[in-house]
């Protein structure tokens, strides 16, 4: 049996800073690895999730030069939990600014979950600046995907957790959970916002892994939950600010030539494996890897193994 790949040993960023977007946001960024190595950008999930030090460990620090950043309103970016000037297209512009700041013409783009959505959208708009794509836990932001996770579908696998999600809603509001939460998450009462944010975030934290995780409670911590829930809900009620229902699939021709790996857990409850299948069907040139015995989270053993195999392969190791 092949030995399962694990994280590279922990290492620090060698440079950090803030990018002023010019429209009210300060984007936290960090550079790590080898300044002479292969350029790569890590695009986190959510929307609203933020980066963590262990995300660096998906890349060989001797061979990669990696840009990581917190998207608008989350992590260490400022202002915290802000929805103003916060759309997919703003984020794509931020990624381009960061590429210019790094001083590279092309880079490998690595994104999981919402990060896969944003990676695809960025690549389709700027295909000339993408050398390879590593995509995990595919989320194409189609109406049926939002309905599965926030109306009916995943709820049937986690009925007691879903009941907690509905506990603050009236019977009428249960017919459109995303809209009902939007009212609470954007209302004037901070305590109402926090209560809704904790429930929204905990629903995801407790359903993204195949087996229960000891880290799921961290999703309910106030600061994280507020940004995560407000920003995620803001994107979802606006259908990701996409112009078309199947925009990412309909524009796949723009990136068909880019080497890509699609990695997805068989038992992913947040983003069904059908999403990865649909993407691979539209894009047969990409390599599809369905990981048996895995859910959604990037650090589940089988998924982590495939992700690090992919970063190693694309760096020529």
Tab-separated table of N, CA and C in Angstrom, residues 127-273:
chain	number	residue	atom	x	y	z
A	127	UNK	N	-7.086	33.461	-17.992
A	127	UNK	CA	-6.450	32.162	-18.269
A	127	UNK	C	-4.953	32.276	-18.555
A	128	UNK	N	-4.526	33.411	-19.068
A	128	UNK	CA	-3.115	33.577	-19.403
A	128	UNK	C	-2.201	33.669	-18.208
A	129	UNK	N	-2.778	33.833	-17.030
A	129	UNK	CA	-1.968	33.971	-15.816
A	129	UNK	C	-1.990	32.726	-14.934
A	130	UNK	N	-2.596	31.644	-15.419
A	130	UNK	CA	-2.730	30.414	-14.627
A	130	UNK	C	-1.904	29.308	-15.268
A	131	UNK	N	-0.950	28.765	-14.520
A	131	UNK	CA	-0.108	27.686	-15.064
A	131	UNK	C	-0.757	26.323	-14.868
A	132	UNK	N	-1.362	26.088	-13.693
A	132	UNK	CA	-2.078	24.849	-13.378
A	132	UNK	C	-3.173	25.173	-12.373
A	133	UNK	N	-4.117	24.232	-12.251
A	133	UNK	CA	-5.191	24.353	-11.268
A	133	UNK	C	-5.265	23.086	-10.424
A	134	UNK	N	-5.341	23.252	-9.114
A	134	UNK	CA	-5.649	22.154	-8.201
A	134	UNK	C	-6.949	22.534	-7.502
A	135	UNK	N	-7.994	21.752	-7.737
A	135	UNK	CA	-9.337	22.084	-7.268
A	135	UNK	C	-9.862	20.952	-6.389
A	136	UNK	N	-10.363	21.316	-5.206
A	136	UNK	CA	-10.828	20.318	-4.240
A	136	UNK	C	-12.226	20.666	-3.737
A	137	UNK	N	-13.065	19.635	-3.558
A	137	UNK	CA	-14.406	19.861	-3.010
A	137	UNK	C	-15.210	20.804	-3.882
A	138	UNK	N	-15.490	20.396	-5.100
A	138	UNK	CA	-15.998	21.297	-6.136
A	138	UNK	C	-17.364	21.874	-5.787
A	139	UNK	N	-17.425	23.188	-5.911
A	139	UNK	CA	-18.649	23.956	-5.652
A	139	UNK	C	-18.840	24.897	-6.837
A	140	UNK	N	-19.902	24.665	-7.629
A	140	UNK	CA	-20.131	25.420	-8.862
A	140	UNK	C	-21.183	26.504	-8.693
A	141	UNK	N	-21.704	26.651	-7.485
A	141	UNK	CA	-22.634	27.722	-7.126
A	141	UNK	C	-23.921	27.712	-7.956
A	142	UNK	N	-24.374	26.509	-8.294
A	142	UNK	CA	-25.647	26.381	-8.996
A	142	UNK	C	-26.784	26.320	-7.975
A	143	UNK	N	-27.990	26.724	-8.373
A	143	UNK	CA	-29.114	26.723	-7.422
A	143	UNK	C	-29.329	25.393	-6.724
A	144	UNK	N	-29.170	24.275	-7.445
A	144	UNK	CA	-29.412	22.972	-6.827
A	144	UNK	C	-28.389	22.668	-5.734
A	145	UNK	N	-27.186	23.227	-5.839
A	145	UNK	CA	-26.165	23.000	-4.821
A	145	UNK	C	-26.490	23.742	-3.535
A	146	UNK	N	-26.979	24.974	-3.674
A	146	UNK	CA	-27.392	25.749	-2.502
A	146	UNK	C	-28.613	25.113	-1.846
A	147	UNK	N	-29.535	24.636	-2.674
A	147	UNK	CA	-30.733	23.992	-2.142
A	147	UNK	C	-30.362	22.716	-1.382
A	148	UNK	N	-29.427	21.944	-1.903
A	148	UNK	CA	-29.014	20.699	-1.259
A	148	UNK	C	-28.518	20.941	0.162
A	149	UNK	N	-27.712	21.994	0.340
A	149	UNK	CA	-27.042	22.184	1.622
A	149	UNK	C	-27.812	23.095	2.572
A	150	UNK	N	-28.675	23.943	2.026
A	150	UNK	CA	-29.366	24.925	2.868
A	150	UNK	C	-30.887	24.851	2.785
A	151	UNK	N	-31.413	23.787	2.183
A	151	UNK	CA	-32.869	23.637	2.176
A	151	UNK	C	-33.257	22.180	2.428
A	152	UNK	N	-32.949	21.336	1.495
A	152	UNK	CA	-33.274	19.921	1.714
A	152	UNK	C	-32.313	19.047	0.944
A	153	UNK	N	-31.694	18.125	1.619
A	153	UNK	CA	-30.719	17.219	1.026
A	153	UNK	C	-29.783	16.752	2.118
A	154	UNK	N	-28.763	17.571	2.400
A	154	UNK	CA	-27.845	17.259	3.502
A	154	UNK	C	-28.602	17.179	4.826
A	155	UNK	N	-29.691	17.928	4.931
A	155	UNK	CA	-30.510	17.928	6.157
A	155	UNK	C	-31.021	16.535	6.507
A	156	UNK	N	-31.217	15.694	5.515
A	156	UNK	CA	-31.744	14.356	5.748
A	156	UNK	C	-30.683	13.415	6.336
A	157	UNK	N	-29.419	13.806	6.219
A	157	UNK	CA	-28.340	13.015	6.805
A	157	UNK	C	-27.976	13.495	8.212
A	158	UNK	N	-28.338	14.734	8.519
A	158	UNK	CA	-28.025	15.322	9.821
A	158	UNK	C	-29.276	15.977	10.410
A	159	UNK	N	-30.349	15.211	10.644
A	159	UNK	CA	-31.617	15.826	11.038
A	159	UNK	C	-31.550	16.602	12.344
A	160	UNK	N	-30.783	16.114	13.310
A	160	UNK	CA	-30.719	16.813	14.594
A	160	UNK	C	-29.926	18.119	14.470
A	161	UNK	N	-28.928	18.142	13.620
A	161	UNK	CA	-28.145	19.362	13.400
A	161	UNK	C	-28.961	20.361	12.569
A	162	UNK	N	-29.737	19.858	11.627
A	162	UNK	CA	-30.584	20.722	10.815
A	162	UNK	C	-31.713	21.325	11.662
A	163	UNK	N	-32.242	20.541	12.582
A	163	UNK	CA	-33.287	21.052	13.482
A	163	UNK	C	-32.755	22.225	14.305
A	164	UNK	N	-31.493	22.131	14.730
A	164	UNK	CA	-30.869	23.247	15.447
A	164	UNK	C	-30.747	24.470	14.533
A	165	UNK	N	-30.423	24.255	13.284
A	165	UNK	CA	-30.316	25.350	12.301
A	165	UNK	C	-31.658	26.066	12.132
A	166	UNK	N	-32.744	25.300	12.174
A	166	UNK	CA	-34.081	25.878	11.980
A	166	UNK	C	-34.679	26.442	13.267
A	167	UNK	N	-34.024	26.223	14.384
A	167	UNK	CA	-34.628	26.519	15.695
A	167	UNK	C	-34.975	27.988	15.902
A	168	UNK	N	-34.303	28.899	15.219
A	168	UNK	CA	-34.593	30.331	15.403
A	168	UNK	C	-35.552	30.871	14.352
A	169	UNK	N	-36.021	29.989	13.452
A	169	UNK	CA	-36.879	30.432	12.356
A	169	UNK	C	-38.337	30.079	12.609
A	170	UNK	N	-39.230	30.894	12.057
A	170	UNK	CA	-40.656	30.562	12.093
A	170	UNK	C	-40.934	29.480	11.049
A	171	UNK	N	-42.097	28.873	11.130
A	171	UNK	CA	-42.460	27.823	10.170
A	171	UNK	C	-42.428	28.365	8.749
A	172	UNK	N	-42.919	29.583	8.586
A	172	UNK	CA	-42.939	30.203	7.255
A	172	UNK	C	-41.520	30.443	6.747
A	173	UNK	N	-40.638	30.879	7.636
A	173	UNK	CA	-39.262	31.181	7.226
A	173	UNK	C	-38.501	29.935	6.804
A	174	UNK	N	-38.904	28.787	7.308
A	174	UNK	CA	-38.205	27.550	6.974
A	174	UNK	C	-38.291	27.216	5.486
A	175	UNK	N	-39.188	27.869	4.777
A	175	UNK	CA	-39.323	27.649	3.335
A	175	UNK	C	-38.195	28.268	2.532
A	176	UNK	N	-37.450	29.204	3.125
A	176	UNK	CA	-36.292	29.814	2.450
A	176	UNK	C	-35.272	30.169	3.531
A	177	UNK	N	-34.467	29.186	3.877
A	177	UNK	CA	-33.548	29.326	5.012
A	177	UNK	C	-32.494	30.390	4.739
A	178	UNK	N	-31.961	30.435	3.534
A	178	UNK	CA	-30.923	31.432	3.222
A	178	UNK	C	-31.467	32.843	3.401
A	179	UNK	N	-32.687	33.103	2.908
A	179	UNK	CA	-33.285	34.436	3.033
A	179	UNK	C	-33.589	34.768	4.493
A	180	UNK	N	-34.072	33.786	5.249
A	180	UNK	CA	-34.405	34.022	6.656
A	180	UNK	C	-33.158	34.373	7.457
A	181	UNK	N	-32.080	33.656	7.204
A	181	UNK	CA	-30.823	33.966	7.887
A	181	UNK	C	-30.262	35.306	7.421
A	182	UNK	N	-30.468	35.642	6.169
A	182	UNK	CA	-29.965	36.926	5.659
A	182	UNK	C	-30.537	38.095	6.460
A	183	UNK	N	-31.827	38.008	6.774
A	183	UNK	CA	-32.464	39.083	7.566
A	183	UNK	C	-31.777	39.233	8.910
A	184	UNK	N	-31.460	38.122	9.545
A	184	UNK	CA	-30.845	38.173	10.872
A	184	UNK	C	-29.371	38.588	10.815
A	185	UNK	N	-28.674	38.108	9.813
A	185	UNK	CA	-27.237	38.371	9.718
A	185	UNK	C	-26.918	39.792	9.273
A	186	UNK	N	-27.903	40.466	8.701
A	186	UNK	CA	-27.672	41.844	8.234
A	186	UNK	C	-28.515	42.859	9.001
A	187	UNK	N	-29.199	42.406	10.049
A	187	UNK	CA	-30.021	43.301	10.858
A	187	UNK	C	-29.184	44.175	11.780
A	188	UNK	N	-29.848	45.085	12.485
A	188	UNK	CA	-29.156	46.069	13.324
A	188	UNK	C	-28.733	45.513	14.683
A	189	UNK	N	-29.359	44.427	15.123
A	189	UNK	CA	-29.094	43.883	16.455
A	189	UNK	C	-27.901	42.913	16.405
A	190	UNK	N	-26.790	43.299	17.021
A	190	UNK	CA	-25.581	42.485	16.966
A	190	UNK	C	-25.788	41.124	17.623
A	191	UNK	N	-26.571	41.064	18.714
A	191	UNK	CA	-26.793	39.779	19.379
A	191	UNK	C	-27.580	38.818	18.485
A	192	UNK	N	-28.541	39.359	17.746
A	192	UNK	CA	-29.294	38.534	16.791
A	192	UNK	C	-28.356	38.041	15.691
A	193	UNK	N	-27.494	38.942	15.229
A	193	UNK	CA	-26.504	38.558	14.222
A	193	UNK	C	-25.627	37.410	14.728
A	194	UNK	N	-25.119	37.550	15.954
A	194	UNK	CA	-24.214	36.553	16.509
A	194	UNK	C	-24.895	35.199	16.701
A	195	UNK	N	-26.137	35.214	17.189
A	195	UNK	CA	-26.865	33.957	17.377
A	195	UNK	C	-27.020	33.231	16.046
A	196	UNK	N	-27.434	33.973	15.019
A	196	UNK	CA	-27.603	33.367	13.697
A	196	UNK	C	-26.261	32.915	13.128
A	197	UNK	N	-25.230	33.714	13.336
A	197	UNK	CA	-23.907	33.386	12.794
A	197	UNK	C	-23.372	32.089	13.394
A	198	UNK	N	-23.536	31.944	14.706
A	198	UNK	CA	-23.053	30.723	15.351
A	198	UNK	C	-23.757	29.484	14.795
A	199	UNK	N	-25.065	29.554	14.646
A	199	UNK	CA	-25.824	28.407	14.149
A	199	UNK	C	-25.472	28.088	12.695
A	200	UNK	N	-25.366	29.122	11.877
A	200	UNK	CA	-25.015	28.943	10.468
A	200	UNK	C	-23.635	28.282	10.348
A	201	UNK	N	-22.675	28.818	11.098
A	201	UNK	CA	-21.299	28.342	10.998
A	201	UNK	C	-21.154	26.932	11.561
A	202	UNK	N	-21.844	26.645	12.675
A	202	UNK	CA	-21.752	25.326	13.286
A	202	UNK	C	-22.347	24.249	12.383
A	203	UNK	N	-23.399	24.588	11.651
A	203	UNK	CA	-23.982	23.635	10.693
A	203	UNK	C	-22.896	23.151	9.728
A	204	UNK	N	-22.101	24.087	9.217
A	204	UNK	CA	-21.036	23.690	8.295
A	204	UNK	C	-19.918	22.967	9.033
A	205	UNK	N	-19.514	23.501	10.186
A	205	UNK	CA	-18.415	22.906	10.921
A	205	UNK	C	-18.651	21.457	11.290
A	206	UNK	N	-19.904	21.073	11.525
A	206	UNK	CA	-20.216	19.712	11.955
A	206	UNK	C	-20.599	18.777	10.811
A	207	UNK	N	-20.593	19.281	9.571
A	207	UNK	CA	-21.027	18.431	8.456
A	207	UNK	C	-19.991	18.327	7.336
A	208	UNK	N	-18.824	18.957	7.505
A	208	UNK	CA	-17.849	18.971	6.406
A	208	UNK	C	-16.876	17.797	6.440
A	209	UNK	N	-16.862	17.046	7.529
A	209	UNK	CA	-15.962	15.888	7.591
A	209	UNK	C	-16.772	14.593	7.622
A	210	UNK	N	-16.158	13.538	7.124
A	210	UNK	CA	-16.847	12.250	7.120
A	210	UNK	C	-17.124	11.787	8.543
A	211	UNK	N	-16.131	11.925	9.414
A	211	UNK	CA	-16.269	11.577	10.822
A	211	UNK	C	-16.254	12.849	11.658
A	212	UNK	N	-16.885	12.839	12.842
A	212	UNK	CA	-16.911	14.047	13.675
A	212	UNK	C	-15.505	14.576	13.936
A	213	UNK	N	-15.382	15.909	13.906
A	213	UNK	CA	-14.081	16.548	14.105
A	213	UNK	C	-14.040	17.276	15.444
A	214	UNK	N	-12.904	17.185	16.110
A	214	UNK	CA	-12.738	17.894	17.385
A	214	UNK	C	-12.617	19.404	17.180
A	215	UNK	N	-12.454	19.833	15.928
A	215	UNK	CA	-12.277	21.253	15.638
A	215	UNK	C	-13.582	21.954	15.254
A	216	UNK	N	-14.693	21.222	15.194
A	216	UNK	CA	-15.933	21.813	14.696
A	216	UNK	C	-16.434	22.958	15.572
A	217	UNK	N	-16.160	22.891	16.889
A	217	UNK	CA	-16.627	23.948	17.794
A	217	UNK	C	-16.015	25.309	17.460
A	218	UNK	N	-14.836	25.308	16.847
A	218	UNK	CA	-14.185	26.581	16.525
A	218	UNK	C	-14.995	27.394	15.531
A	219	UNK	N	-15.873	26.728	14.778
A	219	UNK	CA	-16.719	27.439	13.815
A	219	UNK	C	-17.696	28.373	14.523
A	220	UNK	N	-18.012	28.088	15.794
A	220	UNK	CA	-18.997	28.880	16.528
A	220	UNK	C	-18.374	30.021	17.323
A	221	UNK	N	-17.056	30.193	17.254
A	221	UNK	CA	-16.420	31.313	17.950
A	221	UNK	C	-16.841	32.620	17.297
A	222	UNK	N	-17.179	33.598	18.121
A	222	UNK	CA	-17.871	34.802	17.650
A	222	UNK	C	-17.220	35.473	16.446
A	223	UNK	N	-15.930	35.767	16.551
A	223	UNK	CA	-15.276	36.538	15.491
A	223	UNK	C	-15.282	35.786	14.168
A	224	UNK	N	-14.918	34.512	14.233
A	224	UNK	CA	-14.925	33.702	13.014
A	224	UNK	C	-16.340	33.557	12.469
A	225	UNK	N	-17.276	33.187	13.339
A	225	UNK	CA	-18.637	32.898	12.897
A	225	UNK	C	-19.293	34.100	12.232
A	226	UNK	N	-19.065	35.287	12.780
A	226	UNK	CA	-19.722	36.482	12.244
A	226	UNK	C	-19.284	36.747	10.805
A	227	UNK	N	-17.973	36.694	10.560
A	227	UNK	CA	-17.484	36.919	9.197
A	227	UNK	C	-17.912	35.780	8.279
A	228	UNK	N	-17.742	34.548	8.748
A	228	UNK	CA	-18.048	33.380	7.936
A	228	UNK	C	-19.515	33.372	7.513
A	229	UNK	N	-20.407	33.524	8.473
A	229	UNK	CA	-21.836	33.433	8.176
A	229	UNK	C	-22.327	34.625	7.356
A	230	UNK	N	-21.929	35.830	7.759
A	230	UNK	CA	-22.405	37.021	7.036
A	230	UNK	C	-21.934	37.010	5.575
A	231	UNK	N	-20.658	36.729	5.371
A	231	UNK	CA	-20.117	36.787	4.011
A	231	UNK	C	-20.651	35.627	3.176
A	232	UNK	N	-20.665	34.423	3.749
A	232	UNK	CA	-21.165	33.268	3.007
A	232	UNK	C	-22.619	33.482	2.596
A	233	UNK	N	-23.442	33.884	3.543
A	233	UNK	CA	-24.855	34.108	3.247
A	233	UNK	C	-25.042	35.211	2.202
A	234	UNK	N	-24.248	36.269	2.308
A	234	UNK	CA	-24.284	37.387	1.360
A	234	UNK	C	-24.012	36.901	-0.066
A	235	UNK	N	-23.035	36.019	-0.214
A	235	UNK	CA	-22.724	35.480	-1.538
A	235	UNK	C	-23.828	34.554	-2.026
A	236	UNK	N	-24.356	33.741	-1.119
A	236	UNK	CA	-25.319	32.735	-1.549
A	236	UNK	C	-26.674	33.348	-1.902
A	237	UNK	N	-27.083	34.378	-1.170
A	237	UNK	CA	-28.384	34.983	-1.498
A	237	UNK	C	-28.300	35.741	-2.817
A	238	UNK	N	-27.061	36.072	-3.214
A	238	UNK	CA	-26.843	36.747	-4.498
A	238	UNK	C	-26.306	35.808	-5.569
A	239	UNK	N	-26.456	34.491	-5.351
A	239	UNK	CA	-26.017	33.480	-6.314
A	239	UNK	C	-24.582	33.689	-6.770
A	240	UNK	N	-23.742	34.112	-5.802
A	240	UNK	CA	-22.332	34.286	-6.097
A	240	UNK	C	-22.032	35.410	-7.062
A	241	UNK	N	-23.025	36.246	-7.318
A	241	UNK	CA	-22.873	37.382	-8.240
A	241	UNK	C	-22.515	36.906	-9.652
A	242	UNK	N	-22.952	35.679	-9.975
A	242	UNK	CA	-22.728	35.138	-11.309
A	242	UNK	C	-23.783	35.683	-12.275
A	243	UNK	N	-23.388	35.836	-13.521
A	243	UNK	CA	-24.313	36.343	-14.545
A	243	UNK	C	-25.210	35.236	-15.087
A	244	UNK	N	-24.752	33.990	-14.991
A	244	UNK	CA	-25.480	32.870	-15.565
A	244	UNK	C	-25.574	31.741	-14.525
A	245	UNK	N	-26.608	30.917	-14.664
A	245	UNK	CA	-26.840	29.836	-13.707
A	245	UNK	C	-25.702	28.829	-13.695
A	246	UNK	N	-25.167	28.498	-14.867
A	246	UNK	CA	-24.078	27.511	-14.966
A	246	UNK	C	-22.824	28.183	-15.512
A	247	UNK	N	-22.542	29.371	-15.035
A	247	UNK	CA	-21.483	30.185	-15.619
A	247	UNK	C	-20.132	29.472	-15.682
A	248	UNK	N	-19.750	28.813	-14.608
A	248	UNK	CA	-18.427	28.205	-14.567
A	248	UNK	C	-18.305	27.051	-15.559
A	249	UNK	N	-19.370	26.277	-15.737
A	249	UNK	CA	-19.359	25.189	-16.710
A	249	UNK	C	-19.468	25.720	-18.134
A	250	UNK	N	-20.262	26.752	-18.324
A	250	UNK	CA	-20.495	27.280	-19.672
A	250	UNK	C	-19.263	27.954	-20.271
A	251	UNK	N	-18.317	28.364	-19.416
A	251	UNK	CA	-17.129	29.069	-19.907
A	251	UNK	C	-15.859	28.227	-19.752
A	252	UNK	N	-16.023	26.920	-19.680
A	252	UNK	CA	-14.878	26.036	-19.448
A	252	UNK	C	-13.898	26.048	-20.612
A	253	UNK	N	-14.345	26.389	-21.808
A	253	UNK	CA	-13.444	26.406	-22.964
A	253	UNK	C	-12.274	27.355	-22.753
A	254	UNK	N	-12.469	28.376	-21.940
A	254	UNK	CA	-11.402	29.354	-21.707
A	254	UNK	C	-10.211	28.749	-20.989
A	255	UNK	N	-10.432	27.643	-20.258
A	255	UNK	CA	-9.346	27.066	-19.452
A	255	UNK	C	-9.049	25.608	-19.809
A	256	UNK	N	-9.642	25.137	-20.873
A	256	UNK	CA	-9.513	23.721	-21.235
A	256	UNK	C	-8.058	23.289	-21.393
A	257	UNK	N	-7.211	24.221	-21.784
A	257	UNK	CA	-5.800	23.920	-22.055
A	257	UNK	C	-4.940	23.884	-20.793
A	258	UNK	N	-5.489	24.327	-19.647
A	258	UNK	CA	-4.692	24.431	-18.421
A	258	UNK	C	-4.645	23.074	-17.715
A	259	UNK	N	-3.459	22.556	-17.408
A	259	UNK	CA	-3.394	21.296	-16.650
A	259	UNK	C	-4.124	21.430	-15.314
A	260	UNK	N	-4.936	20.439	-14.972
A	260	UNK	CA	-5.768	20.561	-13.772
A	260	UNK	C	-6.026	19.211	-13.140
A	261	UNK	N	-6.151	19.230	-11.810
A	261	UNK	CA	-6.561	18.057	-11.035
A	261	UNK	C	-7.794	18.442	-10.232
A	262	UNK	N	-8.821	17.592	-10.280
A	262	UNK	CA	-10.064	17.773	-9.537
A	262	UNK	C	-10.119	16.681	-8.478
A	263	UNK	N	-10.156	17.068	-7.205
A	263	UNK	CA	-10.117	16.113	-6.094
A	263	UNK	C	-11.381	16.277	-5.257
A	264	UNK	N	-12.100	15.187	-5.016
A	264	UNK	CA	-13.394	15.293	-4.335
A	264	UNK	C	-13.661	14.052	-3.494
A	265	UNK	N	-14.119	14.244	-2.272
A	265	UNK	CA	-14.480	13.130	-1.406
A	265	UNK	C	-15.797	12.492	-1.821
A	266	UNK	N	-15.827	11.185	-1.827
A	266	UNK	CA	-17.033	10.442	-2.232
A	266	UNK	C	-18.240	10.832	-1.390
A	267	UNK	N	-18.027	11.019	-0.070
A	267	UNK	CA	-19.152	11.249	0.836
A	267	UNK	C	-19.188	12.694	1.333
A	268	UNK	N	-18.863	13.597	0.435
A	268	UNK	CA	-18.904	15.031	0.720
A	268	UNK	C	-20.358	15.464	0.834
A	269	UNK	N	-20.771	15.906	2.021
A	269	UNK	CA	-22.156	16.324	2.235
A	269	UNK	C	-22.376	17.803	1.964
A	270	UNK	N	-21.320	18.585	2.006
A	270	UNK	CA	-21.471	20.014	1.719
A	270	UNK	C	-21.565	20.261	0.222
A	271	UNK	N	-20.743	19.564	-0.523
A	271	UNK	CA	-20.704	19.690	-1.989
A	271	UNK	C	-20.718	18.280	-2.571
A	272	UNK	N	-21.826	17.905	-3.164
A	272	UNK	CA	-21.978	16.531	-3.633
A	272	UNK	C	-20.930	16.176	-4.689
A	273	UNK	N	-20.547	14.906	-4.721
A	273	UNK	CA	-19.576	14.442	-5.702
A	273	UNK	C	-20.087	14.651	-7.128
